[in-house]
Amino acid sequence: MRYLRLIWRLLVFGWLTFDVVFRIFIRARFLGTKRPEILRMRRRWARRLLPAVGVQITQFGQPPELPCLLVSNHRSYLDPIVVLCETDAFPVSKAEVEKWPLIGYGAKMAGMLYLKRNNTGKRASILRAMEQTIKSGYPVLLFPEGTTSDLNGVLPFKLPAFVRAVKEQLPVAPIALRFGDPRDYWVLQESFLTHAARRFGEPEIRVEIHYGPIMHSENPEELLNLCRNWIEAIVRDPDQN
């Protein structure tokens, strides 16, 4: 039964993703479809996909109503999709994802911002792109740990995005993600397909998403700590929310 479930879910994941990528490509390239409609297509895809592969989401709080920088802890390749069920955020991802067959291309067309970590010029350009996206009316989703972890807490956050947020007076709000089973954490350089094959055969994948308030500070390090401490408190004890 587990293997039949796994095969079915991988097929569904591939089909739903191919379908939305193809339709976004046709609409954007030939029909002149604008960004709001493409983002609505993306949200419908996320809301169909996650239940189809066994992901059950429990939501606490509501996403901010104003465009802002959303900062979240990072556990799994599913993290951005979970957030995109309820927001029109532009996720920031490592550049390697752009090379993934189908997924990387589709994500770029649907608003993914790719970060080349070892290129100073590219890091500066992604910060500008984040700022411009927020000022144009859309949230940006950032995982400031820079990688996934299985800690009972969070890794240190990277500072540059918070410096930019303070300098440009961009609102910042934390998100805390909690998975019901530590085996759902995507760590140790495991490939997407290997991880999916290991976990999609399970009856369900349980995820909690906790939306926090807008955080305020004129000091980037203080703003970073406010967000990180809020997230870590929820990750360690969800009753803190």
Short mmCIF file of C-alpha atoms in Angstrom, two decimals, residues 91-204:
data_model
loop_
_atom_site.label_atom_id
_atom_site.label_comp_id
_atom_site.label_asym_id
_atom_site.label_seq_id
_atom_site.Cartn_x
_atom_site.Cartn_y
_atom_site.Cartn_z
CA PRO A 91 9.96 33.31 -2.27
CA VAL A 92 13.73 33.73 -2.24
CA SER A 93 15.50 30.45 -3.02
CA LYS A 94 19.03 29.24 -3.64
CA ALA A 95 20.06 29.42 -7.28
CA GLU A 96 20.40 25.63 -7.53
CA VAL A 97 16.60 25.27 -7.49
CA GLU A 98 16.43 27.11 -10.82
CA LYS A 99 18.15 24.09 -12.40
CA TRP A 100 15.55 21.57 -11.16
CA PRO A 101 13.63 20.12 -14.12
CA LEU A 102 10.18 21.65 -14.48
CA ILE A 103 9.99 22.96 -10.89
CA GLY A 104 12.78 25.51 -11.23
CA TYR A 105 11.44 26.94 -14.47
CA GLY A 106 7.85 27.06 -13.28
CA ALA A 107 8.83 28.67 -9.99
CA LYS A 108 10.77 31.42 -11.76
CA MET A 109 7.82 32.28 -14.00
CA ALA A 110 5.52 32.32 -10.95
CA GLY A 111 7.63 34.75 -8.91
CA MET A 112 10.60 32.89 -7.40
CA LEU A 113 13.66 35.08 -6.71
CA TYR A 114 16.91 33.14 -7.03
CA LEU A 115 19.90 33.92 -4.83
CA LYS A 116 23.52 33.14 -5.78
CA ARG A 117 25.13 33.04 -2.35
CA ASN A 118 28.78 33.22 -3.37
CA ASN A 119 28.35 36.20 -5.68
CA THR A 120 28.45 39.57 -3.91
CA GLY A 121 26.93 41.41 -6.86
CA LYS A 122 24.08 38.93 -7.12
CA ARG A 123 23.39 39.18 -3.37
CA ALA A 124 23.08 42.95 -3.70
CA SER A 125 20.77 42.59 -6.70
CA ILE A 126 18.49 40.15 -4.90
CA LEU A 127 18.17 42.60 -1.99
CA ARG A 128 17.15 45.29 -4.48
CA ALA A 129 14.67 42.89 -6.10
CA MET A 130 13.17 42.07 -2.69
CA GLU A 131 12.79 45.76 -1.90
CA GLN A 132 11.21 46.54 -5.29
CA THR A 133 8.81 43.60 -5.00
CA ILE A 134 7.55 44.73 -1.60
CA LYS A 135 7.23 48.35 -2.71
CA SER A 136 5.25 47.17 -5.76
CA GLY A 137 2.65 45.61 -3.44
CA TYR A 138 3.72 41.99 -2.93
CA PRO A 139 5.27 40.22 0.07
CA VAL A 140 8.63 38.47 -0.17
CA LEU A 141 9.30 35.18 1.62
CA LEU A 142 12.82 34.71 2.98
CA PHE A 143 14.43 31.86 4.94
CA PRO A 144 17.19 33.78 6.74
CA GLU A 145 18.81 30.64 8.19
CA GLY A 146 20.06 30.04 4.64
CA THR A 147 19.48 26.28 4.83
CA THR A 148 17.26 23.65 6.42
CA SER A 149 17.89 22.11 9.83
CA ASP A 150 16.44 19.56 12.23
CA LEU A 151 17.28 21.53 15.38
CA ASN A 152 14.84 22.00 18.23
CA GLY A 153 15.09 25.68 17.47
CA VAL A 154 16.54 27.68 14.59
CA LEU A 155 19.95 28.39 13.10
CA PRO A 156 21.49 31.88 13.24
CA PHE A 157 19.81 34.32 10.85
CA LYS A 158 21.67 36.19 8.11
CA LEU A 159 21.68 39.96 8.71
CA PRO A 160 21.69 41.70 5.25
CA ALA A 161 17.95 41.47 4.57
CA PHE A 162 17.19 43.05 7.94
CA VAL A 163 19.67 45.85 7.23
CA ARG A 164 17.86 46.52 3.96
CA ALA A 165 14.45 46.36 5.65
CA VAL A 166 15.43 48.95 8.25
CA LYS A 167 17.12 51.22 5.70
CA GLU A 168 14.12 51.18 3.34
CA GLN A 169 11.49 51.01 6.12
CA LEU A 170 10.07 47.70 4.90
CA PRO A 171 7.65 45.91 7.24
CA VAL A 172 8.91 42.54 8.53
CA ALA A 173 6.83 39.69 9.96
CA PRO A 174 7.91 36.23 11.21
CA ILE A 175 6.46 32.84 10.27
CA ALA A 176 7.11 29.66 12.28
CA LEU A 177 6.80 26.23 10.64
CA ARG A 178 6.48 23.02 12.65
CA PHE A 179 6.32 19.51 11.17
CA GLY A 180 4.68 16.66 13.02
CA ASP A 181 7.47 14.17 12.25
CA PRO A 182 11.21 14.99 12.30
CA ARG A 183 11.65 12.64 9.34
CA ASP A 184 9.97 15.34 7.24
CA TYR A 185 12.98 17.61 7.73
CA TRP A 186 15.04 17.96 4.55
CA VAL A 187 18.64 17.79 5.72
CA LEU A 188 22.04 16.23 4.91
CA GLN A 189 21.98 17.33 1.25
CA GLU A 190 19.24 14.85 0.42
CA SER A 191 17.90 15.32 -3.10
CA PHE A 192 14.32 16.39 -3.73
CA LEU A 193 13.35 13.09 -5.35
CA THR A 194 15.01 11.01 -2.63
CA HIS A 195 13.24 12.94 0.09
CA ALA A 196 9.90 12.83 -1.72
CA ALA A 197 10.26 9.09 -2.28
CA ARG A 198 10.99 8.60 1.42
CA ARG A 199 8.08 10.67 2.72
CA PHE A 200 5.25 10.65 0.13
CA GLY A 201 4.52 7.03 0.96
CA GLU A 202 3.43 7.97 4.49
CA PRO A 203 -0.31 8.35 5.20
CA GLU A 204 0.08 12.06 5.95
#
